[in-house]
mmCIF file of C-alpha atoms and ligand atoms in Angstrom:
data_model
loop_
_atom_site.group_PDB
_atom_site.id
_atom_site.type_symbol
_atom_site.label_atom_id
_atom_site.label_comp_id
_atom_site.label_asym_id
_atom_site.label_seq_id
_atom_site.Cartn_x
_atom_site.Cartn_y
_atom_site.Cartn_z
ATOM 1 C CA MET Q 1 78.318 108.920 191.123
ATOM 2 C CA GLY Q 2 79.382 106.535 188.315
ATOM 3 C CA ALA Q 3 80.767 103.051 188.876
ATOM 4 C CA ALA Q 4 84.366 104.157 188.300
ATOM 5 C CA ALA Q 5 84.030 107.086 190.691
ATOM 6 C CA SER Q 6 82.365 104.811 193.234
ATOM 7 C CA LEU Q 7 85.218 102.315 192.995
ATOM 8 C CA ALA Q 8 87.822 105.065 193.300
ATOM 9 C CA ASN Q 9 86.011 106.350 196.390
ATOM 10 C CA SER Q 10 85.950 102.838 197.878
ATOM 11 C CA VAL Q 11 89.675 102.388 197.241
ATOM 12 C CA ASP Q 12 90.302 105.686 198.986
ATOM 13 C CA ILE Q 13 88.227 104.643 202.010
ATOM 14 C CA LEU Q 14 89.986 101.267 202.090
ATOM 15 C CA ASN Q 15 93.424 102.893 202.042
ATOM 16 C CA ARG Q 16 92.456 105.179 204.919
ATOM 17 C CA ALA Q 17 91.040 102.259 206.875
ATOM 18 C CA GLU Q 18 94.171 100.128 206.324
ATOM 19 C CA LYS Q 19 96.375 103.026 207.447
ATOM 20 C CA LEU Q 20 94.329 103.534 210.614
ATOM 21 C CA LEU Q 21 94.503 99.804 211.306
ATOM 22 C CA SER Q 22 98.284 99.818 210.921
ATOM 23 C CA GLN Q 23 98.356 102.629 213.511
ATOM 24 C CA SER Q 24 96.220 100.538 215.905
ATOM 25 C CA GLN Q 25 93.279 102.953 215.572
ATOM 26 C CA GLU Q 26 90.854 100.072 215.271
ATOM 27 C CA ASP Q 27 87.615 101.814 216.144
ATOM 28 C CA GLN Q 28 88.080 104.486 213.467
ATOM 29 C CA ALA Q 29 89.192 101.845 210.942
ATOM 30 C CA PHE Q 30 86.147 99.720 211.743
ATOM 31 C CA GLU Q 31 83.790 102.613 210.943
ATOM 32 C CA LEU Q 32 85.390 102.990 207.505
ATOM 33 C CA TYR Q 33 85.258 99.236 206.781
ATOM 34 C CA THR Q 34 81.497 99.254 207.428
ATOM 35 C CA GLN Q 35 81.145 101.638 204.460
ATOM 36 C CA LEU Q 36 82.767 99.179 202.040
ATOM 37 C CA GLN Q 37 80.422 96.212 201.964
ATOM 38 C CA GLY Q 38 79.085 96.859 198.420
ATOM 39 C CA GLU Q 39 82.207 95.958 196.400
ATOM 40 C CA THR Q 40 83.186 92.321 195.775
ATOM 41 C CA GLN Q 41 86.932 92.362 196.448
ATOM 42 C CA ILE Q 42 87.086 95.430 198.653
ATOM 43 C CA GLY Q 43 83.931 94.352 200.481
ATOM 44 C CA SER Q 44 85.304 90.896 201.220
ATOM 45 C CA LEU Q 45 88.524 92.405 202.574
ATOM 46 C CA ALA Q 46 86.459 94.798 204.728
ATOM 47 C CA TYR Q 47 84.438 91.914 206.178
ATOM 48 C CA TYR Q 48 87.685 90.029 206.887
ATOM 49 C CA ARG Q 49 89.209 93.024 208.699
ATOM 50 C CA MET Q 50 86.008 93.535 210.708
ATOM 51 C CA GLY Q 51 86.109 89.838 211.615
ATOM 52 C CA GLU Q 52 89.620 90.307 213.004
ATOM 53 C CA ILE Q 53 88.716 93.468 214.925
ATOM 54 C CA LEU Q 54 85.549 91.915 216.386
ATOM 55 C CA ASN Q 55 87.626 88.952 217.579
ATOM 56 C CA ARG Q 56 89.979 91.325 219.396
ATOM 57 C CA ARG Q 57 86.874 92.997 220.890
ATOM 58 C CA GLN Q 58 85.972 89.546 222.259
ATOM 59 C CA ASP Q 59 82.824 89.342 220.153
ATOM 60 C CA PRO Q 60 83.309 85.886 218.578
ATOM 61 C CA ALA Q 61 79.713 85.584 217.325
ATOM 62 C CA ASN Q 62 79.937 88.698 215.151
ATOM 63 C CA SER Q 63 83.542 87.952 214.232
ATOM 64 C CA PHE Q 64 82.336 84.599 212.872
ATOM 65 C CA LYS Q 65 79.545 86.248 210.840
ATOM 66 C CA ASN Q 66 81.945 88.737 209.276
ATOM 67 C CA HIS Q 67 84.628 86.158 208.474
ATOM 68 C CA ARG Q 68 81.950 83.941 206.887
ATOM 69 C CA LYS Q 69 80.506 86.863 204.916
ATOM 70 C CA ALA Q 70 83.992 87.712 203.564
ATOM 71 C CA PHE Q 71 84.135 84.306 201.828
ATOM 72 C CA GLU Q 72 80.515 84.400 200.701
ATOM 73 C CA VAL Q 73 81.124 87.745 198.981
ATOM 74 C CA ASN Q 74 84.393 86.539 197.446
ATOM 75 C CA PRO Q 75 85.334 82.832 197.510
ATOM 76 C CA HIS Q 76 88.868 83.880 196.414
ATOM 77 C CA LEU Q 77 89.332 86.184 199.418
ATOM 78 C CA THR Q 78 92.775 84.676 200.080
ATOM 79 C CA ARG Q 79 94.083 86.344 196.904
ATOM 80 C CA CYS Q 80 93.205 89.741 198.427
ATOM 81 C CA ILE Q 81 95.012 89.196 201.706
ATOM 82 C CA ARG Q 82 98.004 86.970 200.948
ATOM 83 C CA GLN Q 83 100.909 87.031 198.464
ATOM 84 C CA ALA Q 84 100.980 84.783 195.396
ATOM 85 C CA ASP Q 85 103.560 82.455 197.024
ATOM 86 C CA HIS Q 86 101.235 81.663 199.963
ATOM 87 C CA PRO Q 87 100.230 77.947 199.874
ATOM 88 C CA SER Q 88 96.520 78.809 200.079
ATOM 89 C CA TYR Q 89 96.661 81.713 197.604
ATOM 90 C CA ASP Q 90 94.399 79.899 195.117
ATOM 91 C CA TYR Q 91 92.064 78.492 197.787
ATOM 92 C CA GLU Q 92 88.419 78.671 196.712
ATOM 93 C CA TYR Q 93 85.944 78.763 199.575
ATOM 94 C CA ARG Q 94 83.438 75.984 199.878
ATOM 95 C CA VAL Q 95 81.904 74.475 202.963
ATOM 96 C CA ALA Q 96 82.740 70.799 203.413
ATOM 97 C CA GLU Q 97 80.495 68.765 205.692
ATOM 98 C CA GLN Q 98 81.384 69.481 209.308
ATOM 99 C CA THR Q 99 80.556 67.815 212.605
ATOM 100 C CA ARG Q 100 79.590 70.372 215.250
ATOM 101 C CA VAL Q 101 81.152 70.072 218.698
ATOM 102 C CA THR Q 102 79.089 71.725 221.418
ATOM 103 C CA SER Q 103 80.262 69.982 224.588
ATOM 104 C CA CYS Q 104 83.768 69.914 226.052
ATOM 105 C CA PRO Q 105 85.843 66.925 224.831
ATOM 106 C CA LEU Q 106 87.448 66.695 228.296
ATOM 107 C CA CYS Q 107 84.540 66.951 230.738
ATOM 108 C CA GLY Q 108 81.343 67.130 228.652
ATOM 109 C CA GLY Q 109 80.643 70.635 229.982
ATOM 110 C CA LYS Q 110 78.856 73.202 227.872
ATOM 111 C CA GLY Q 111 81.145 75.394 225.787
ATOM 112 C CA ARG Q 112 80.748 79.112 225.191
ATOM 113 C CA GLN Q 113 82.095 80.947 222.155
ATOM 114 C CA HIS Q 114 85.651 82.113 222.884
ATOM 115 C CA SER Q 115 87.282 83.480 219.711
ATOM 116 C CA CYS Q 116 87.221 83.293 215.919
ATOM 117 C CA TYR Q 117 89.885 83.244 213.188
ATOM 118 C CA ASN Q 118 90.167 82.928 209.401
ATOM 119 C CA ILE Q 119 92.637 80.030 209.452
ATOM 120 C CA VAL Q 120 93.195 79.598 205.718
ATOM 121 C CA THR Q 121 95.463 82.645 205.965
ATOM 122 C CA TYR Q 122 97.986 80.578 207.999
ATOM 123 C CA GLU Q 123 100.663 78.596 206.116
ATOM 124 C CA HIS Q 124 99.333 75.163 207.029
ATOM 125 C CA PHE Q 125 95.746 74.730 205.953
ATOM 126 C CA THR Q 126 94.265 71.368 205.011
ATOM 127 C CA VAL Q 127 91.415 71.506 202.495
ATOM 128 C CA GLY Q 128 88.303 69.957 204.016
ATOM 129 C CA PHE Q 129 88.499 71.929 207.252
ATOM 130 C CA ASP Q 130 86.247 74.943 207.746
ATOM 131 C CA PRO Q 131 88.453 77.983 206.999
ATOM 132 C CA ILE Q 132 86.582 79.888 209.727
ATOM 133 C CA ARG Q 133 87.618 78.525 213.116
ATOM 134 C CA LEU Q 134 85.354 79.210 216.064
ATOM 135 C CA TRP Q 135 86.993 78.271 219.373
ATOM 136 C CA MET Q 136 84.852 77.329 222.376
ATOM 137 C CA HIS Q 137 85.814 77.622 226.038
ATOM 138 C CA CYS Q 138 84.647 75.223 228.762
ATOM 139 C CA ASP Q 139 84.241 77.145 232.003
ATOM 140 C CA SER Q 140 83.956 73.887 233.988
ATOM 141 C CA CYS Q 141 87.478 72.590 233.277
ATOM 142 C CA ASN Q 142 89.188 75.544 231.541
ATOM 143 C CA HIS Q 143 89.668 73.866 228.160
ATOM 144 C CA ILE Q 144 89.411 75.332 224.659
ATOM 145 C CA PHE Q 145 88.108 73.295 221.726
ATOM 146 C CA ALA Q 146 87.128 73.727 218.078
ATOM 147 C CA ALA Q 147 83.396 74.226 217.469
ATOM 148 C CA SER Q 148 83.512 71.964 214.423
ATOM 149 C CA ARG Q 149 85.671 69.458 212.587
ATOM 150 C CA PRO Q 150 85.407 67.803 209.160
ATOM 151 C CA ALA Q 151 82.825 65.018 209.215
ATOM 152 C CA ASP Q 152 85.347 62.780 207.452
ATOM 153 C CA LEU Q 153 88.399 63.801 209.499
ATOM 154 C CA GLY Q 154 90.288 60.482 209.287
ATOM 155 C CA ALA Q 155 90.092 60.291 205.487
ATOM 156 C CA ILE Q 156 91.187 63.923 205.109
ATOM 157 C CA LEU Q 157 94.244 63.379 207.327
ATOM 158 C CA ARG Q 158 95.248 60.088 205.701
ATOM 159 C CA LYS Q 159 95.353 61.560 202.197
ATOM 160 C CA SER Q 160 97.160 64.789 203.140
ATOM 161 C CA ALA Q 161 100.810 65.393 203.974
ATOM 162 C CA HIS Q 162 102.763 68.432 205.125
ATOM 163 C CA ASP Q 163 106.111 69.400 203.639
ATOM 164 C CA SER Q 164 107.531 69.778 207.160
ATOM 165 C CA CYS Q 165 106.990 66.054 207.731
ATOM 166 C CA LEU Q 166 108.443 64.774 204.469
ATOM 167 C CA ALA Q 167 112.057 64.889 205.714
ATOM 168 C CA PRO Q 168 113.525 65.136 209.214
ATOM 169 C CA ASN Q 169 114.559 68.572 210.384
ATOM 170 C CA ILE Q 170 118.156 67.768 211.316
ATOM 171 C CA PRO Q 171 118.810 70.938 213.399
ATOM 172 C CA ARG Q 172 116.033 69.678 215.720
ATOM 173 C CA PHE Q 173 118.091 66.622 216.795
ATOM 174 C CA PRO Q 174 120.199 68.399 219.465
ATOM 175 C CA LEU Q 175 117.064 70.120 220.827
ATOM 176 C CA LEU Q 176 115.708 66.650 221.647
ATOM 177 C CA THR Q 177 118.769 65.613 223.680
ATOM 178 C CA ASP Q 178 117.515 66.923 227.024
ATOM 179 C CA ILE Q 179 114.063 65.419 226.525
ATOM 180 C CA VAL Q 180 115.226 61.946 225.520
ATOM 181 C CA SER Q 181 118.042 61.774 228.091
ATOM 182 C CA GLY Q 182 115.532 62.822 230.762
ATOM 183 C CA LEU Q 183 113.271 59.971 229.684
ATOM 184 C CA LYS Q 184 116.230 57.607 229.787
ATOM 185 C CA ARG Q 185 116.905 58.564 233.412
ATOM 186 C CA ALA Q 186 113.240 58.367 234.460
ATOM 187 C CA ALA Q 187 112.327 55.067 232.804
ATOM 188 C CA PHE Q 188 112.867 51.584 234.251
ATOM 189 C CA GLY Q 189 113.374 50.018 230.816
ATOM 190 C CA ASP Q 190 113.997 50.724 227.129
ATOM 191 C CA ARG Q 191 110.677 49.906 225.499
ATOM 192 C CA PHE Q 192 109.794 53.163 223.780
ATOM 193 C CA LEU Q 193 106.662 54.025 221.820
ATOM 194 C CA GLU Q 194 106.190 57.253 219.913
ATOM 195 C CA VAL Q 195 102.641 58.171 218.923
ATOM 196 C CA GLY Q 196 102.642 60.360 215.816
ATOM 197 C CA VAL Q 197 106.209 60.059 214.508
ATOM 198 C CA GLY Q 198 105.840 62.791 211.860
ATOM 199 C CA ALA Q 199 109.176 63.130 210.066
ATOM 200 C CA GLY Q 200 110.881 60.926 212.666
ATOM 201 C CA GLU Q 201 113.227 63.274 214.577
ATOM 202 C CA MET Q 202 112.228 62.124 218.082
ATOM 203 C CA ILE Q 203 112.270 58.410 217.336
ATOM 204 C CA ALA Q 204 115.642 58.761 215.569
ATOM 205 C CA VAL Q 205 117.208 60.404 218.633
ATOM 206 C CA ALA Q 206 115.590 57.798 220.925
ATOM 207 C CA LYS Q 207 117.122 55.030 218.804
ATOM 208 C CA GLU Q 208 120.512 56.772 218.968
ATOM 209 C CA MET Q 209 120.215 56.747 222.796
ATOM 210 C CA LEU Q 210 119.618 52.965 222.682
ATOM 211 C CA PHE Q 211 115.891 52.884 223.309
ATOM 212 C CA ASP Q 212 114.086 49.917 221.751
ATOM 213 C CA VAL Q 213 111.783 52.033 219.602
ATOM 214 C CA THR Q 214 108.382 51.504 218.004
ATOM 215 C CA GLY Q 215 106.368 54.208 216.273
ATOM 216 C CA ILE Q 216 102.882 54.757 214.988
ATOM 217 C CA ASP Q 217 101.401 57.403 212.701
ATOM 218 C CA ILE Q 218 97.915 57.761 211.278
ATOM 219 C CA ARG Q 219 99.383 58.854 207.927
ATOM 220 C CA PRO Q 220 100.720 55.795 206.039
ATOM 221 C CA SER Q 221 103.144 57.965 204.030
ATOM 222 C CA TYR Q 222 104.873 59.183 207.228
ATOM 223 C CA ALA Q 223 104.898 55.734 208.852
ATOM 224 C CA GLU Q 224 106.476 54.067 205.826
ATOM 225 C CA ALA Q 225 109.082 56.793 205.308
ATOM 226 C CA VAL Q 226 110.270 56.739 208.942
ATOM 227 C CA SER Q 227 110.246 52.941 209.122
ATOM 228 C CA ASN Q 228 112.417 52.693 205.999
ATOM 229 C CA MET Q 229 114.723 55.520 207.043
ATOM 230 C CA LEU Q 230 115.509 54.114 210.520
ATOM 231 C CA ASN Q 231 114.798 50.405 209.999
ATOM 232 C CA VAL Q 232 112.376 50.379 212.949
ATOM 233 C CA PRO Q 233 108.709 49.288 213.210
ATOM 234 C CA VAL Q 234 106.303 52.169 212.531
ATOM 235 C CA HIS Q 235 102.643 51.174 212.307
ATOM 236 C CA ALA Q 236 100.173 53.127 210.166
ATOM 237 C CA VAL Q 237 97.208 53.059 212.509
ATOM 238 C CA ASP Q 238 94.925 55.277 214.538
ATOM 239 C CA PHE Q 239 96.343 55.143 218.088
ATOM 240 C CA ILE Q 240 92.948 54.175 219.506
ATOM 241 C CA ASP Q 241 93.039 51.011 217.362
ATOM 242 C CA PHE Q 242 96.687 50.127 218.143
ATOM 243 C CA ALA Q 243 96.875 46.725 219.854
ATOM 244 C CA PRO Q 244 100.481 45.750 220.662
ATOM 245 C CA ASN Q 245 101.344 42.493 222.417
ATOM 246 C CA GLN Q 246 103.653 44.197 224.912
ATOM 247 C CA ALA Q 247 103.728 47.078 227.407
ATOM 248 C CA TYR Q 248 106.045 50.111 227.202
ATOM 249 C CA ASP Q 249 108.401 51.879 229.597
ATOM 250 C CA VAL Q 250 108.094 55.211 227.784
ATOM 251 C CA ILE Q 251 105.356 56.650 225.580
ATOM 252 C CA CYS Q 252 105.883 59.947 223.780
ATOM 253 C CA MET Q 253 102.983 61.975 222.449
ATOM 254 C CA GLY Q 254 104.628 65.021 220.937
ATOM 255 C CA ASP Q 255 102.066 67.430 219.517
ATOM 256 C CA VAL Q 256 99.416 64.732 219.202
ATOM 257 C CA ILE Q 257 96.640 65.201 221.754
ATOM 258 C CA GLU Q 258 95.572 68.591 220.418
ATOM 259 C CA HIS Q 259 94.705 66.770 217.166
ATOM 260 C CA THR Q 260 92.455 64.128 218.703
ATOM 261 C CA ILE Q 261 88.654 64.067 218.754
ATOM 262 C CA ASP Q 262 88.687 62.431 222.193
ATOM 263 C CA PRO Q 263 91.901 63.351 224.044
ATOM 264 C CA VAL Q 264 90.823 61.587 227.241
ATOM 265 C CA ALA Q 265 90.433 58.319 225.322
ATOM 266 C CA ALA Q 266 93.880 58.801 223.740
ATOM 267 C CA LEU Q 267 95.524 59.529 227.110
ATOM 268 C CA SER Q 268 93.695 56.654 228.728
ATOM 269 C CA LYS Q 269 94.953 54.377 225.947
ATOM 270 C CA ALA Q 270 98.530 55.551 226.557
ATOM 271 C CA VAL Q 271 98.244 54.903 230.298
ATOM 272 C CA SER Q 272 96.880 51.411 229.603
ATOM 273 C CA LEU Q 273 99.920 50.593 227.421
ATOM 274 C CA LEU Q 274 102.452 51.666 230.084
ATOM 275 C CA ASP Q 275 103.976 49.322 232.615
ATOM 276 C CA SER Q 276 103.649 50.491 236.215
ATOM 277 C CA GLY Q 277 106.312 53.186 236.748
ATOM 278 C CA GLY Q 278 106.149 53.894 233.010
ATOM 279 C CA VAL Q 279 106.728 57.424 231.760
ATOM 280 C CA LEU Q 280 104.362 59.440 229.561
ATOM 281 C CA TRP Q 281 105.826 62.490 227.836
ATOM 282 C CA ILE Q 282 103.397 64.932 226.251
ATOM 283 C CA SER Q 283 104.027 68.086 224.297
ATOM 284 C CA THR Q 284 101.033 70.274 223.422
ATOM 285 C CA PRO Q 285 100.283 73.987 223.055
ATOM 286 C CA ASN Q 286 99.293 75.748 226.299
ATOM 287 C CA PHE Q 287 96.878 78.670 225.931
ATOM 288 C CA GLU Q 288 98.009 79.876 229.353
ATOM 289 C CA SER Q 289 101.700 79.812 228.340
ATOM 290 C CA ALA Q 290 103.786 82.940 228.776
ATOM 291 C CA PHE Q 291 104.019 83.063 224.966
ATOM 292 C CA SER Q 292 100.256 82.930 224.406
ATOM 293 C CA MET Q 293 99.501 85.405 227.195
ATOM 294 C CA VAL Q 294 101.883 87.895 225.607
ATOM 295 C CA THR Q 295 101.011 87.377 221.925
ATOM 296 C CA LYS Q 296 97.209 87.105 222.374
ATOM 297 C CA ASP Q 297 95.432 86.883 218.977
ATOM 298 C CA LYS Q 298 98.830 86.789 217.193
ATOM 299 C CA ASP Q 299 99.568 83.390 218.779
ATOM 300 C CA PRO Q 300 99.758 81.151 215.663
ATOM 301 C CA MET Q 301 98.273 78.206 217.559
ATOM 302 C CA TRP Q 302 94.799 79.732 217.087
ATOM 303 C CA MET Q 303 95.327 79.251 213.344
ATOM 304 C CA VAL Q 304 96.262 75.571 213.053
ATOM 305 C CA CYS Q 305 93.295 73.858 211.432
ATOM 306 C CA GLU Q 306 94.205 70.348 212.577
ATOM 307 C CA HIS Q 307 94.289 71.407 216.232
ATOM 308 C CA LEU Q 308 90.888 70.562 217.684
ATOM 309 C CA ASN Q 309 91.915 71.163 221.301
ATOM 310 C CA TYR Q 310 93.886 73.865 223.094
ATOM 311 C CA PHE Q 311 94.940 72.735 226.568
ATOM 312 C CA CYS Q 312 96.285 74.509 229.615
ATOM 313 C CA PHE Q 313 98.527 72.893 232.217
ATOM 314 C CA ARG Q 314 95.800 72.755 234.878
ATOM 315 C CA SER Q 315 93.278 70.846 232.747
ATOM 316 C CA LEU Q 316 95.908 68.445 231.370
ATOM 317 C CA LYS Q 317 97.337 67.787 234.843
ATOM 318 C CA GLY Q 318 93.832 67.098 236.161
ATOM 319 C CA ILE Q 319 93.141 64.472 233.491
ATOM 320 C CA LEU Q 320 96.507 62.763 233.972
ATOM 321 C CA GLU Q 321 95.980 62.532 237.729
ATOM 322 C CA ARG Q 322 92.492 61.092 237.269
ATOM 323 C CA LEU Q 323 94.005 58.470 234.939
ATOM 324 C CA GLY Q 324 96.512 57.374 237.594
ATOM 325 C CA MET Q 325 99.558 59.413 236.566
ATOM 326 C CA ASP Q 326 101.746 61.675 238.726
ATOM 327 C CA VAL Q 327 103.046 64.762 236.943
ATOM 328 C CA VAL Q 328 106.784 64.951 237.656
ATOM 329 C CA ASP Q 329 108.035 67.643 235.279
ATOM 330 C CA TYR Q 330 106.904 70.693 233.337
ATOM 331 C CA ALA Q 331 109.069 72.401 230.728
ATOM 332 C CA LEU Q 332 108.687 75.004 227.990
ATOM 333 C CA SER Q 333 109.329 73.593 224.542
ATOM 334 C CA LYS Q 334 112.576 74.706 222.894
ATOM 335 C CA GLN Q 335 111.062 73.845 219.511
ATOM 336 C CA TYR Q 336 107.622 75.419 219.463
ATOM 337 C CA ASN Q 337 106.670 78.707 221.080
ATOM 338 C CA GLY Q 338 103.937 78.280 223.665
ATOM 339 C CA CYS Q 339 104.122 74.484 223.848
ATOM 340 C CA MET Q 340 104.380 72.784 227.239
ATOM 341 C CA GLU Q 341 106.247 69.523 227.829
ATOM 342 C CA VAL Q 342 104.595 67.545 230.591
ATOM 343 C CA THR Q 343 106.172 64.361 231.979
ATOM 344 C CA SER Q 344 104.125 62.023 234.150
ATOM 345 C CA VAL Q 345 104.717 58.623 235.737
ATOM 346 C CA LYS Q 346 102.217 55.787 236.140
ATOM 347 C CA ARG Q 347 101.452 55.018 239.794
HETATM 348 ZN ZN1 ZN U 1 85.524 70.890 230.180
#
């Protein structure tokens, strides 16, 4: 069989495999994909598909090998699986230096491989992260964490920015009413700190409701923009290094702790900055949420490269209680599917 005939045959097999996959006949599709590993573009797509199927079969080790192989065969894999307007369409695979994470960031327990995803295919990918995300599960405390992170994480975050954080999303303001008014009722005073201000929606609404607001953000571009926009202090600093000369009545950590290398240290820091009776509000994705239980591997939270941790309510509640906080409220986020909003009060 000549090269052209061979290619035509491969295209035919690929089309049959893709059709079977679309009809949820994964086992038959998988058999066809295994026949396609010789071609560069078709082979890389086949490895990618097998990586996805193996993940659904709960075989993260082989899913990881196939996802990795897809990029090794074709560093421009993304062009085969996403449209030209996708932000990572022109992504070229290369492995940046990564720090491996083998023990649970919450309890130090040993992790076991949980699941694997090609995360460059999601809309928000930051170059410098490994495009193949292996998630680990800690059986001791029921926590999920990334098996690796960029060795130079801080520098990568500081020099990157996401379009979604360059201007406030104004339709989000009313969605924050219930949260901020709840904090107003629960708190003894008005001293309000937001960790990770992003585009500034939460801190803007808190200022509107007469809180005395301060913000911090690790990205100087976000901190400066929000400070100028609202005429409030926003410090460009890593939270762990933040050293204010006052305590706070309310601390908000909206979609922050899943980004941290050491979430217990970050939560402990927050507790230390609260006055007694102070309120800590946390929003973070919950892998045991109704949303995640229903959507399974389609839950987009598996695909967010900057998320190094994936909590559940039980593990988060356990840490807060050990740090001297009483959990007083649990709510489902109205802004992000699968996120939990946990309010706790310092004893
Ligand atoms: Zn653990």
